[in-house]
Structures are given as C-alpha cells and as structure tokens.
Coordinates of C-alpha atoms and ligand atoms in Angstrom, one line a residue:
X1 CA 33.6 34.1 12.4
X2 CA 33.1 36.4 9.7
X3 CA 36.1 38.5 8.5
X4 CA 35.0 41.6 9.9
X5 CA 33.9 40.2 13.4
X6 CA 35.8 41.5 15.4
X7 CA 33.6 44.0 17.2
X8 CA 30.5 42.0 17.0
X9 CA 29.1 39.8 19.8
X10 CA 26.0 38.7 18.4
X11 CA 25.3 36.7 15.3
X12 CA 23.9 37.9 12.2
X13 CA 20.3 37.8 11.8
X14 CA 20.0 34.7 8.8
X15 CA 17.9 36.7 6.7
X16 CA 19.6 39.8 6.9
X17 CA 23.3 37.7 5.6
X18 CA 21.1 36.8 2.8
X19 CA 19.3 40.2 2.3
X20 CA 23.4 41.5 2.9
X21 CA 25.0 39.2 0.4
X22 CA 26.4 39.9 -3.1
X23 CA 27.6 36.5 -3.6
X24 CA 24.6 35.2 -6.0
X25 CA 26.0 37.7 -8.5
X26 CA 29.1 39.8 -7.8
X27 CA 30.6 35.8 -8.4
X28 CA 30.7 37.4 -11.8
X29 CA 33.5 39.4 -11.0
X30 CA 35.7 36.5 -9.3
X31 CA 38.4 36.0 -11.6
X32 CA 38.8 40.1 -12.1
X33 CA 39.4 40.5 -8.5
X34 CA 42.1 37.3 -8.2
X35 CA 43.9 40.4 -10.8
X36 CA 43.4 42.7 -8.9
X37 CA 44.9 40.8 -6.0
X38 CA 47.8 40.0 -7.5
X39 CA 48.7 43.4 -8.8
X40 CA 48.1 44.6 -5.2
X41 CA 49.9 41.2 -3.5
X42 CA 52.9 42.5 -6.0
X43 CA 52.6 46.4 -5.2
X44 CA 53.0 45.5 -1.2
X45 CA 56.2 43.6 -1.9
X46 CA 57.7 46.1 -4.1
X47 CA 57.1 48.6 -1.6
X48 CA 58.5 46.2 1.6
X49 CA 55.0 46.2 3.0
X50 CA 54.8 42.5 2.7
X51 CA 57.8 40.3 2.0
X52 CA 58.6 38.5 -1.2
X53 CA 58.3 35.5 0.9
X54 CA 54.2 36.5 1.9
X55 CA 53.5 37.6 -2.0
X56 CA 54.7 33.9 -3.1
X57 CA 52.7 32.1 -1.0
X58 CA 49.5 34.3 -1.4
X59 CA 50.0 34.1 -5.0
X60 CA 50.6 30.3 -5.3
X61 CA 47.3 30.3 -2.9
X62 CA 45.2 33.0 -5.7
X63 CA 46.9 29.8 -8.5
X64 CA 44.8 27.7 -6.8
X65 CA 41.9 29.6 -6.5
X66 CA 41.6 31.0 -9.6
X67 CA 42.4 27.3 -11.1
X68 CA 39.0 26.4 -8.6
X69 CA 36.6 29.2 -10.2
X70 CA 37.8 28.1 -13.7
X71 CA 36.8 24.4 -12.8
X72 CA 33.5 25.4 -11.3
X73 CA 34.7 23.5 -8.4
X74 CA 34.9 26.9 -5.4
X75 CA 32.2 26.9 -3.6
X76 CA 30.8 30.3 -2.9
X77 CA 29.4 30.9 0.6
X78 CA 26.7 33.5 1.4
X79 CA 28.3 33.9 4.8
X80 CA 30.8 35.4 3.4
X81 CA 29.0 38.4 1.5
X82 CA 30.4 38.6 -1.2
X83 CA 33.4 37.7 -3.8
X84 CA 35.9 39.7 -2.0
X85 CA 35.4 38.0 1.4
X86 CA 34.8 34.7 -0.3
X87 CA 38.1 34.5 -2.1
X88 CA 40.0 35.6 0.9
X89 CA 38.6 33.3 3.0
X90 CA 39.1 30.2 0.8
X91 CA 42.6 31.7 0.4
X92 CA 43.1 31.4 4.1
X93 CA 41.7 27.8 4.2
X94 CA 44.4 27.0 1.5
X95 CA 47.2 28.7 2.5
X96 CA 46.4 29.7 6.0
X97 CA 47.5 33.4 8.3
X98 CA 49.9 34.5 5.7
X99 CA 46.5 35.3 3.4
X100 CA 45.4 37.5 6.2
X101 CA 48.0 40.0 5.2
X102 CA 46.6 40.4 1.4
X103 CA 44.2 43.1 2.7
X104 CA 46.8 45.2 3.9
X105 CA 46.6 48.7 2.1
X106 CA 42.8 47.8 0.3
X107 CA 39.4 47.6 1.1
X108 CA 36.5 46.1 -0.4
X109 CA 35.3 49.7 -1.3
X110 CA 38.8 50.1 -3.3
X111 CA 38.6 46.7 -4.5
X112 CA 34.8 46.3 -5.8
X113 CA 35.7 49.7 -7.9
X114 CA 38.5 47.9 -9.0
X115 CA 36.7 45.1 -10.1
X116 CA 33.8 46.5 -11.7
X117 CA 36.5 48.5 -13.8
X118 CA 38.0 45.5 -14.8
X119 CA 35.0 43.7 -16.1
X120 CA 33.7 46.9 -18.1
X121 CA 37.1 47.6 -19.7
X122 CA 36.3 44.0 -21.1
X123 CA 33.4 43.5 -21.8
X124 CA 33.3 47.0 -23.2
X125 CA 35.6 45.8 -26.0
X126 CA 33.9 42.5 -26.5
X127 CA 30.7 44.4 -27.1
X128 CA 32.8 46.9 -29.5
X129 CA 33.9 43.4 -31.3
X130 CA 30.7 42.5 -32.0
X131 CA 29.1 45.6 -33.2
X132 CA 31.6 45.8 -35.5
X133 CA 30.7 42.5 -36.7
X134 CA 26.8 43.7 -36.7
X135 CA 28.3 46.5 -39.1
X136 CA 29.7 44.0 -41.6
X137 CA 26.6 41.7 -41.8
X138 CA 24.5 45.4 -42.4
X139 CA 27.0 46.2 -45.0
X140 CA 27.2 43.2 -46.8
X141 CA 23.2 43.3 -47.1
X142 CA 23.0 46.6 -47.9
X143 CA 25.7 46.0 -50.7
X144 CA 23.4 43.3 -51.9
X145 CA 20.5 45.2 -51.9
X146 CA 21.3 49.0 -53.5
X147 CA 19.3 48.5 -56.9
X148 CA 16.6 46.6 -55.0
X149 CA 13.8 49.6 -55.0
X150 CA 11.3 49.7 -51.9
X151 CA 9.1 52.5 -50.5
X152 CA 10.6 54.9 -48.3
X153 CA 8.0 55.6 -45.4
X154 CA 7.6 58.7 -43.6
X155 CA 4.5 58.3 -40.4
X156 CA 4.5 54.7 -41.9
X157 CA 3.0 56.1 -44.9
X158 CA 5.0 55.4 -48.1
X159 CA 6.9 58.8 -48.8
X160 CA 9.1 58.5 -51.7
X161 CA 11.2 55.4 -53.5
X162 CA 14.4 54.7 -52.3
X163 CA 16.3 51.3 -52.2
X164 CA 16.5 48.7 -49.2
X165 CA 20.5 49.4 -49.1
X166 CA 19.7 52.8 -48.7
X167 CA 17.0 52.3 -45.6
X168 CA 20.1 49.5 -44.6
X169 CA 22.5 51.8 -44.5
X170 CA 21.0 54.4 -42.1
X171 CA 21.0 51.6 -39.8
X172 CA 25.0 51.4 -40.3
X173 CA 24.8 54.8 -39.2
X174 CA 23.4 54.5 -36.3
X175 CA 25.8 51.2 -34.9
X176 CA 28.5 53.0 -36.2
X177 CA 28.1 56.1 -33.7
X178 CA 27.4 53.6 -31.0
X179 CA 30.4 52.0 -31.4
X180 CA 32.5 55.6 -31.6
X181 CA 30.4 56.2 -28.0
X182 CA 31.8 53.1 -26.9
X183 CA 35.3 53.9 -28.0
X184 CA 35.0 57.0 -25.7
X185 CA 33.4 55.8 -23.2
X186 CA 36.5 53.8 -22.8
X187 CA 38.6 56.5 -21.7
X188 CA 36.4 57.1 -18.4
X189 CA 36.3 53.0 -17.8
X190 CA 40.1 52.7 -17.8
X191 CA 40.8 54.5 -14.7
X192 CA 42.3 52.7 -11.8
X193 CA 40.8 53.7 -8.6
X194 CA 42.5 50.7 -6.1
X195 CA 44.4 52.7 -3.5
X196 CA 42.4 54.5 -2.2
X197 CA 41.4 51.9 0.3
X198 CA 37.7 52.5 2.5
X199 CA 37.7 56.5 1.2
X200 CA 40.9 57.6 2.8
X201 CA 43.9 56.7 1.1
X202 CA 46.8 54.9 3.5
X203 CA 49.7 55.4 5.2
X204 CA 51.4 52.9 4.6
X205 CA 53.6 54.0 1.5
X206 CA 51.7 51.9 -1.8
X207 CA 52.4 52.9 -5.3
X208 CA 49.4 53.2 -7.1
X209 CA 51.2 54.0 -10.4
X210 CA 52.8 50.5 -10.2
X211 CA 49.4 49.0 -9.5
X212 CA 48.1 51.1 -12.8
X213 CA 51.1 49.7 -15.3
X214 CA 50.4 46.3 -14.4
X215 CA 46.7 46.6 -14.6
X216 CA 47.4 48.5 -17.8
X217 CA 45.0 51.2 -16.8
X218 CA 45.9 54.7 -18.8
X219 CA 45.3 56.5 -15.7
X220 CA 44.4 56.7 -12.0
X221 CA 41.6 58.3 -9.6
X222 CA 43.3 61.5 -8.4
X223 CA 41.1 61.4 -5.2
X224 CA 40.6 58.2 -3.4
X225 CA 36.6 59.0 -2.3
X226 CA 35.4 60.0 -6.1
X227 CA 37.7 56.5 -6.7
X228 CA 35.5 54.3 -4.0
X229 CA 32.1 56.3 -4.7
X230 CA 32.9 57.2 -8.6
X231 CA 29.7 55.0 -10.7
X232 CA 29.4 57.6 -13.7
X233 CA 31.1 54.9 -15.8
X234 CA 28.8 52.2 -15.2
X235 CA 25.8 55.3 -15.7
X236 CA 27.8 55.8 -19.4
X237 CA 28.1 52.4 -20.2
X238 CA 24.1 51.8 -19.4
X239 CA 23.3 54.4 -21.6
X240 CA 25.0 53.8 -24.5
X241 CA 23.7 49.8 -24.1
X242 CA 20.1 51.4 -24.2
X243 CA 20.8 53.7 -27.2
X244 CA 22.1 50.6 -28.8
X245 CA 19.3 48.6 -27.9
X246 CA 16.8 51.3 -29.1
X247 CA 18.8 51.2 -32.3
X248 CA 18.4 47.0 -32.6
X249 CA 14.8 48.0 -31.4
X250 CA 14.0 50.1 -34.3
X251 CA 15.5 47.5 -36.5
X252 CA 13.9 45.0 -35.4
X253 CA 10.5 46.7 -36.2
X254 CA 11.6 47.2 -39.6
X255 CA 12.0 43.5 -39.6
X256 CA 8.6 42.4 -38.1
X257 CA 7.2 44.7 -39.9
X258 CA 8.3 43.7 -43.3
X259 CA 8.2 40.0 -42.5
X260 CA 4.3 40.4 -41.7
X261 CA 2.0 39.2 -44.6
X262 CA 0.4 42.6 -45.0
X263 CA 4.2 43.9 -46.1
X264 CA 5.6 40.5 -47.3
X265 CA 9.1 42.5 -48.3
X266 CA 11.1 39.8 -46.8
X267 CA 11.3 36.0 -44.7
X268 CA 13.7 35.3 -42.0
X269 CA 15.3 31.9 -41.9
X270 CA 13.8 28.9 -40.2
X271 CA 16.4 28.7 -37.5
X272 CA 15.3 32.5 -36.3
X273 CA 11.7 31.9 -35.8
X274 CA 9.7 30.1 -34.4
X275 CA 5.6 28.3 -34.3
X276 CA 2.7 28.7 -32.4
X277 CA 1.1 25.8 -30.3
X278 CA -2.1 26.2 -31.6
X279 CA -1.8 28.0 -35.0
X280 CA -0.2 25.8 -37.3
X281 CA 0.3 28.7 -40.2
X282 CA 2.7 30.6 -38.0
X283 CA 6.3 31.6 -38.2
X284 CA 6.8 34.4 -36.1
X285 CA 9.6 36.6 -35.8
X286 CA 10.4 36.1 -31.8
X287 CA 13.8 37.0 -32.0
X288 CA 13.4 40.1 -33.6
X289 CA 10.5 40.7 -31.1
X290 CA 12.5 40.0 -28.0
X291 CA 15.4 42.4 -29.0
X292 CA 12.7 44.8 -29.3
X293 CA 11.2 43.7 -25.9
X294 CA 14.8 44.1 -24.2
X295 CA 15.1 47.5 -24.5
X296 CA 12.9 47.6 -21.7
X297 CA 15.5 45.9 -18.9
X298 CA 18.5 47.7 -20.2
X299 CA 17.0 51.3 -19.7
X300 CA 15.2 50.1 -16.5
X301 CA 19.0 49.1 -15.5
X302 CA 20.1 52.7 -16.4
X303 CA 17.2 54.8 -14.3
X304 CA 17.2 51.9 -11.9
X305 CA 21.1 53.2 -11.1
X306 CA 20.3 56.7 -11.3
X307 CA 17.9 56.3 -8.8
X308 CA 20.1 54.6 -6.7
X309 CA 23.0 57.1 -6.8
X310 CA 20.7 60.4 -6.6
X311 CA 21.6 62.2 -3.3
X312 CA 24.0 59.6 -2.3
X313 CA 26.2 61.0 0.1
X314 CA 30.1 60.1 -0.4
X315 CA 32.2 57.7 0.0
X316 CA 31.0 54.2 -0.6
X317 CA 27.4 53.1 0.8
X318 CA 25.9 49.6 0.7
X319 CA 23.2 51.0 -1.6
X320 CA 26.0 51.2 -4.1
X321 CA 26.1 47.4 -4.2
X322 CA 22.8 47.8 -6.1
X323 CA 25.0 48.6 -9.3
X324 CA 25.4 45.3 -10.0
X325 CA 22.4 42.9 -11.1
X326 CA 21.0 45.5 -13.6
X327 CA 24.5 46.4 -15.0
X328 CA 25.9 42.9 -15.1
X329 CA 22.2 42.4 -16.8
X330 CA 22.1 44.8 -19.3
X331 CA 26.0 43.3 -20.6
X332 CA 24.6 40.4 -21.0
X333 CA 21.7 41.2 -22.8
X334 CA 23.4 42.9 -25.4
X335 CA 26.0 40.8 -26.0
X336 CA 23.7 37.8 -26.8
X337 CA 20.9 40.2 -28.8
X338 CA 23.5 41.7 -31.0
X339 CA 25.2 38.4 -31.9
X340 CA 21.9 37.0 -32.8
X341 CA 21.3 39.8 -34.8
X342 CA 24.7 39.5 -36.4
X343 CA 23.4 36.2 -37.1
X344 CA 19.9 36.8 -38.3
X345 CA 20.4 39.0 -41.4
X346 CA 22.4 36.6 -43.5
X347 CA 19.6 34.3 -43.3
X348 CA 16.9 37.6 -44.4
X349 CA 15.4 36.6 -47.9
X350 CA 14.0 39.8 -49.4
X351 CA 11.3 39.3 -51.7
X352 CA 12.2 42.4 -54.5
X353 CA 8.6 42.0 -56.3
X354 CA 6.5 43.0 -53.4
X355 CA 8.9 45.8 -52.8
X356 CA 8.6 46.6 -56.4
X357 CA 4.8 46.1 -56.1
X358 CA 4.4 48.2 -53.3
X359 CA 6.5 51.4 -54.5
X360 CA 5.0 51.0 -58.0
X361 CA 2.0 51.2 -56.8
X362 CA 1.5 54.0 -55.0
X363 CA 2.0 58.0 -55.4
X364 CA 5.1 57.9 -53.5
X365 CA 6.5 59.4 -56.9
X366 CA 4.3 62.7 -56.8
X367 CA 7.0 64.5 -55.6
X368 CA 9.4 63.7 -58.2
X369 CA 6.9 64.7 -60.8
X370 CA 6.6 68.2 -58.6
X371 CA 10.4 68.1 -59.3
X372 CA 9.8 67.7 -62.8
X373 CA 7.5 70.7 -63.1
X374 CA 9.9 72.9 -61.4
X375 CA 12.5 71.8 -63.8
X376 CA 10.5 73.5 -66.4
X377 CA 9.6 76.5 -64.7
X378 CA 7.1 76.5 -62.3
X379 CA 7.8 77.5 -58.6
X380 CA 7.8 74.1 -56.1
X381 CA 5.0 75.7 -54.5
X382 CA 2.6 75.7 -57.4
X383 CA 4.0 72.3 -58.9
X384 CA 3.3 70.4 -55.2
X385 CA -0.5 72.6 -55.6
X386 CA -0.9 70.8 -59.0
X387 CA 0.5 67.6 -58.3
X388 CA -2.1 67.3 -55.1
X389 CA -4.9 67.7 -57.6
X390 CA -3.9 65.5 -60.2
X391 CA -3.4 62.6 -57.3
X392 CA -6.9 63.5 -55.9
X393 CA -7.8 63.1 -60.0
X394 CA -6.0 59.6 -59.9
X395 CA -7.5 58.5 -56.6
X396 CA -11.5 59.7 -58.3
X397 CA -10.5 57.8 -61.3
X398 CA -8.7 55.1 -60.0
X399 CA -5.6 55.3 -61.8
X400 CA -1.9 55.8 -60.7
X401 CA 0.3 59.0 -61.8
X402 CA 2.1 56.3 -64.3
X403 CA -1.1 55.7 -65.9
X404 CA -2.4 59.1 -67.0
X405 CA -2.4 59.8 -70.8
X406 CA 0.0 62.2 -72.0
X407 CA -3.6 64.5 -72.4
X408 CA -4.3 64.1 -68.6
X409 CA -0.8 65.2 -68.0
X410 CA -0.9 68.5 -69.9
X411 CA -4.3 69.2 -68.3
X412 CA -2.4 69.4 -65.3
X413 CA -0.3 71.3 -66.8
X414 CA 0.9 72.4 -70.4
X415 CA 5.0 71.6 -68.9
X416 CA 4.4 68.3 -68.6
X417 CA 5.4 66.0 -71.9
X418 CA 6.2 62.5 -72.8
X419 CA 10.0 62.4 -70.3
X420 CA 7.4 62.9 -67.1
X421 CA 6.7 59.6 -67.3
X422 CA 11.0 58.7 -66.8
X423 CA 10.3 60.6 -63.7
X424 CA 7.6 58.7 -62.7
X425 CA 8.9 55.7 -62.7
X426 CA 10.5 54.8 -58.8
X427 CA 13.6 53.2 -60.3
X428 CA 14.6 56.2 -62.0
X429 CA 13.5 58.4 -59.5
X430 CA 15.8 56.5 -57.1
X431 CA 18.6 57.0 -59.6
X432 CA 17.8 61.0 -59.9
X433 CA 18.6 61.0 -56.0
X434 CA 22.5 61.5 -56.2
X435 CA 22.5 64.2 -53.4
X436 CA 24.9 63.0 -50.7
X437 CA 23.3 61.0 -48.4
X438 CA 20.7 59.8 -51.1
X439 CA 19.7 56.6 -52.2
X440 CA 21.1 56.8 -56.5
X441 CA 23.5 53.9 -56.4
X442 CA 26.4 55.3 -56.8
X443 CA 25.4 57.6 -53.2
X444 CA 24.8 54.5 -51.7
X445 CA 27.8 52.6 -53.2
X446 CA 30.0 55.4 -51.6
X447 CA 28.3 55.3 -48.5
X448 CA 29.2 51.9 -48.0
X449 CA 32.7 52.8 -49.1
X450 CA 33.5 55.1 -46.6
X451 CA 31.8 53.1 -44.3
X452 CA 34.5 50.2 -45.0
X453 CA 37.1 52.6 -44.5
X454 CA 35.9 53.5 -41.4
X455 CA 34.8 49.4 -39.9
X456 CA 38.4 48.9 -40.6
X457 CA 40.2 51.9 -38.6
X458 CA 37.1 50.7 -36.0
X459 CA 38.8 47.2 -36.0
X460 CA 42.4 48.8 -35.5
X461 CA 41.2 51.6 -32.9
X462 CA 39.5 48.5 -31.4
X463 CA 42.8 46.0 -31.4
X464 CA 44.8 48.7 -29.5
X465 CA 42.3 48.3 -26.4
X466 CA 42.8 46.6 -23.2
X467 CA 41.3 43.1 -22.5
X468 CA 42.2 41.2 -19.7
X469 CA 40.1 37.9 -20.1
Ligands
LIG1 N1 29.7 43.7 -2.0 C1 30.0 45.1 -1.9 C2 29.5 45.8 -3.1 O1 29.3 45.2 -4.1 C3 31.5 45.3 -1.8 C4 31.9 46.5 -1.0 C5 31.4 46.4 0.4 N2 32.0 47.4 1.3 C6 31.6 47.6 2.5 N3 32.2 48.4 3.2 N4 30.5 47.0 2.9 O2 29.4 47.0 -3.1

C-alpha cells in the first residue's frame, strides 16, 4: 500500500511508478531530510502536537536510519517515490504506527524545499572552500611568474608584452567575483521554507521560528506557497556554477593553447594528461579539455530549469521534481573540475624562453615606440601613422623594430634617438606599465597583495557560514 493510497483502488501502472519516481537521485538528499525531520519531530513536541514520548521513539527510529544510509546498507525502493516516502516508510518498519505521526504539520512539498535548501547551503560553502583554494594555487603561480615576459594577445594576435603573472592574475579576478556571487547568493539559500506544509500553512499551532534556530537558517519564507513553489535559488546557484565554469573554460583554453607545440609556453604534469591509442607522440591536455567541455551540462542544467519553471502555475507541481538531476549535476561537476584544477597548476612547467621568443619576436612593442614618440612631441595619432609604416618597412625588409639602425629610426622620424631602442625592448616596456591594473612588477606585486588581503577576509566571511554535513 503506498503511503498516499488511501483513495486509490487500482494499482499503479509499473511504468508510470518508475516514470513517477525520484528515488534514483533525490537519494542524494537522504541524510538532509533525516535533519529536517528531527527539527520538525522536535517542533511538534515543543508545541504538544506530538508527545515527548512519540518524538523519542521517532527519533531513536531516524538514529537508525540515518546510521543505515551512512552504511550503504537502506535499501531504497522505487515504490516508494521518492526519499521522503522511503525514509518514512522504513521508519515505520523499524519502529512501527508511532512513525505515522512524523508527517503531521509537513508535506513532501514543504519538505523537498527544505531539503534542497539544506543541501545548497552546503554544498554552496564547500564550493566557496574550494574556489578559494583555486585562488591560492592562481596566486602562488602568478607570484612565481611576474618577471616572466610573454605576449599579451588581443583577437589571438599578439598585442603588447605583459608578463604571465599579469595574464594569471586576471584570472584571480574573475574566481574572486564568483566567489563574492556565491557569498551572496547565500543569503537567498538560507531561507527556511518547512511550514508551510502542501501550499497552505496548518492549523495546527507549529513554530516555524523554532524550526529556523535549530536548522540555523537566518530567516524564513513569509508565505508558505512562494516557500513550496520558491526555485529562484537553485536558478542563482546554476548560474553562478556556469559563470564559473565559463571562467575555468576560458582558462582552460589558455592552457591548451599554450601547451600546444605551435605555442610551447608551458607542459602540464604527467599525472594531468593523458596518450593516444594510436599516436604514440601524444600527451594531451584532457583535463583541461573536459573542464572546457563541461560548461556545456552546467548551462544546459540552468536553461534546462528555466524552461521548466516558465509559466508554472503556483504552488508545487510534479514538473518541479525536474529541478533535481541537472542541479545535483551541475554541483557535482564543479566541485570535482575546480579541485582538479586546483590541482593541475602546481604541476604547470612554463617554458620562459619560448615566451621570451615569442614576444621578442614580434611588433607587439610598436605601440610603446608610438609612446615614445609622443613623449617627444608628436600627437599619438601621427606617432601610431608613423610607427604603421616603419613596421610595414620592417615586414618589406625583414627585420624587427629592435633591429633598425639608429639611421632607419630617424628616417621615421628625426625624435627618435638611441633610448627608443630601451623602449623597444618587451622587458622594459613591461616595466614602463605601472598604471594600476598593469603588468610593471611592482602593479602586479600589489595586485597580488590585495588580493591576499582579500582570500583571507574570503576565508573568514567563509568560516562564519552554515554547514551541516
Ligand atoms: N519527489 C518530489 C519532488 O522532488 C517531492 C514532492 C512531491 N510532492 C507531491 N505532492 N507529489 O519534487
């Protein structure tokens, strides 16, 4: 007999229990809802709904359950749906009718919200842990690497010289906003929506606020069918897992890209590549690719629940179940793509000759020449005009901007004298850059400064957050 049976005569149809079922992966939230059950179980005894007697033996019966899902020994049933049903009807087994009362005041609309709360608030700060791990390892390398000179590349054409702890250090950027998203996105996870039952509230006379304090939630729904039908959080939390991902993307790119032989700026370690089966030169990048690739399933998860919750009417309907897979998905993704990644760049050896090589040469220093020429007088205008010829003059004679003879210069123009050549050399040019934000070294060595400062209030912001498991 299922446990809402009742009013049914017929059985269900076999494929529609499995078509109906949750159980395959809403399993994932089993040891958040034995929480939420006790807080509730607690809540109904406080308030004489239950007695103390009932909440005893329903909690030593959740002991045993819980202790069952941590063993791997509860068997989940797809008769009964889901993880709600599944854990109440193994708590009846155990401890027989009393358990029948622990769904007094609740319903699984109430209690999946409930549930789905619990498991972001966590896993929200797990993620925020490791990101702020990802921020160290980008740090430390960027630390490393501030005097190691490398083209800058604008349309994947080298622009101008900067240095690798420069280009790392936009990437700090970016993680470091995604982990300030997280940190608000926070405040609309930790809501506590249980109470408010199928969509209706109760009468019977609950304290939700009790519920809340124990659950250490910082607040509650105020209306029990946004609580039940409320999803923006999981919406938030799948959007800022895709912007993160795109970020790890874009990274990632940087990575294949320079690992490739036609860059050769760097090799990844051994351990985070891997061969071919039939090409026995290759060492490819496939963990870089596949972060890359992932992007994919975590933004399909976010549309996929848009879609889903477009001109859904209130309160709770099935479709709503659909939240899940893609959500639970997406976590998961992330958490294992940015501990690899955490784990990849220690292992990065960055090859600073062919970096040198490649900004040397180049005419990615024509603009600081243009500079230069403005320095003595001329408008930027005419100095970019002249500097355009003289690199269509290189290219016809086969020569770099370094190479010209002091002659060639002045024929460019008369300005130019024998210090052009200091700023046409990409080292010094990259040293010249001391605008804030630049790449000079002492820019970048106070960009990771502040970026210390702030990985450290991260890690306190982060301690002060809620996490149950
Ligand atoms: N398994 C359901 C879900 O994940 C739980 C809520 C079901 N409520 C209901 N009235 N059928 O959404």
């Amino acid at each position: 007999m299922k446990l809402w049976g009742g009013r049914f005569t017929g059985e269900t149809d076999k494929l529609v229990e499995k078509f109906n079922a949750s159980i395959d992966f809403d399993k994932k939230l089993a040891l958040y809802d034995i929480i939420g059950s006790r807080a509730h179980v607690k809540m109904l005894a406080e308030r004489e709904i239950i007695t103390s007697d009932d909440r005893d033996k329903i909690l030593k019966g959740l002991l045993q359950v819980e202790s069952e899902i941590k063993e791997g020994k509860f068997s989940y049933k797809v008769e009964h749906e889901d993880i709600h049903m599944n854990i109440e009807a193994r708590l009846i087994e155990i401890i027989g009718d009393v358990a029948k009362k622990i769904h007094t005041a609740r319903s699984r609309n109430d209690q999946v919200a409930l549930d789905l709360h619990l498991y972001a608030r966590d896993r929200l700060v797990g993620m925020i842990e490791l990101l702020i791990e990802l921020e160290k390892a980008v740090l430390d390398l960027a630390d490393e690497h501030k005097l190691t000179v490398m083209p800058g590349y604008t349309h994947l054409q080298r622009a101008q010289p900067i240095s690798l702890g420069h280009h790392l250090m936009s990437y700090y950027g970016m993680l470091s906003r995604d982990v300030e998203r997280l940190f608000d996105l926070y405040k609309r996870v930790d809501i506590m929506p249980l109470g408010a039952c199928a969509l209706a509230g109760t009468s019977y006379p609950i304290d939700r606020e009790s519920v809340r304090d124990e659950l250490q939630f910082e607040r509650l729904y105020e209306n029990s069918m946004d609580a039940v039908s409320d999803r923006d959080f999981v919406l938030e939390f799948l959007f800022c897992m895709s912007t993160i991902m795109t970020h790890l993307s874009r990274f990632s790119e940087d990575i294949i890209l320079w690992s490739s032989s036609e860059y050769g700026f760097i090799e990844l370690d051994d351990s985070f590549c891997t061969g071919s089966s039939i090409m026995p030169q290759k060492k490819n990048p496939d963990v870089a690719e596949l972060i890359r690739g992932k992007v994919g399933r975590v933004l399909g998860s976010l549309n996929g629940l848009f879609v889903t919750l477009k001109a859904l009417p209130l309160a709770y309907n099935k479709d709503m179940q659909e939240d899940k897979e893609g959500f639970f998905d997406a976590v998961e993704t992330l958490m294992v793509s940015i501990t690899l990644f955490t784990g990849m760049l220690p292992g990065i050896k960055v090859n600073e000759e062919k970096m040198k090589e490649a900004v040397y040469s180049d005419f990615s220093n024509a603009t600081d020449l243009a500079d230069y020429m403005v320095k003595k007088g001329i408008s930027f205008r005419d100095a970019h005009a002249l500097v355009g010829k003289a690199v269509l003059y290189c290219q016809e004679n086969n020569k770099l901007l370094s190479e010209l003879t002091l002659e060639e210069l002045k024929d460019i123009s008369p300005v130019l004298d024998e210090k052009a050549f200091y700023y046409l050399d990409p080292k010094d040019s990259v040293q010249q850059k001391k605008s804030r934000g630049g790449p000079a070294e002492t820019e970048v060595m106070r960009q990771i400064e502040v970026a210390r400062k702030e990985v450290l209030s991260q890690e306190a912001t982060c301690e002060k957050l809620v996490k149950l498991i």
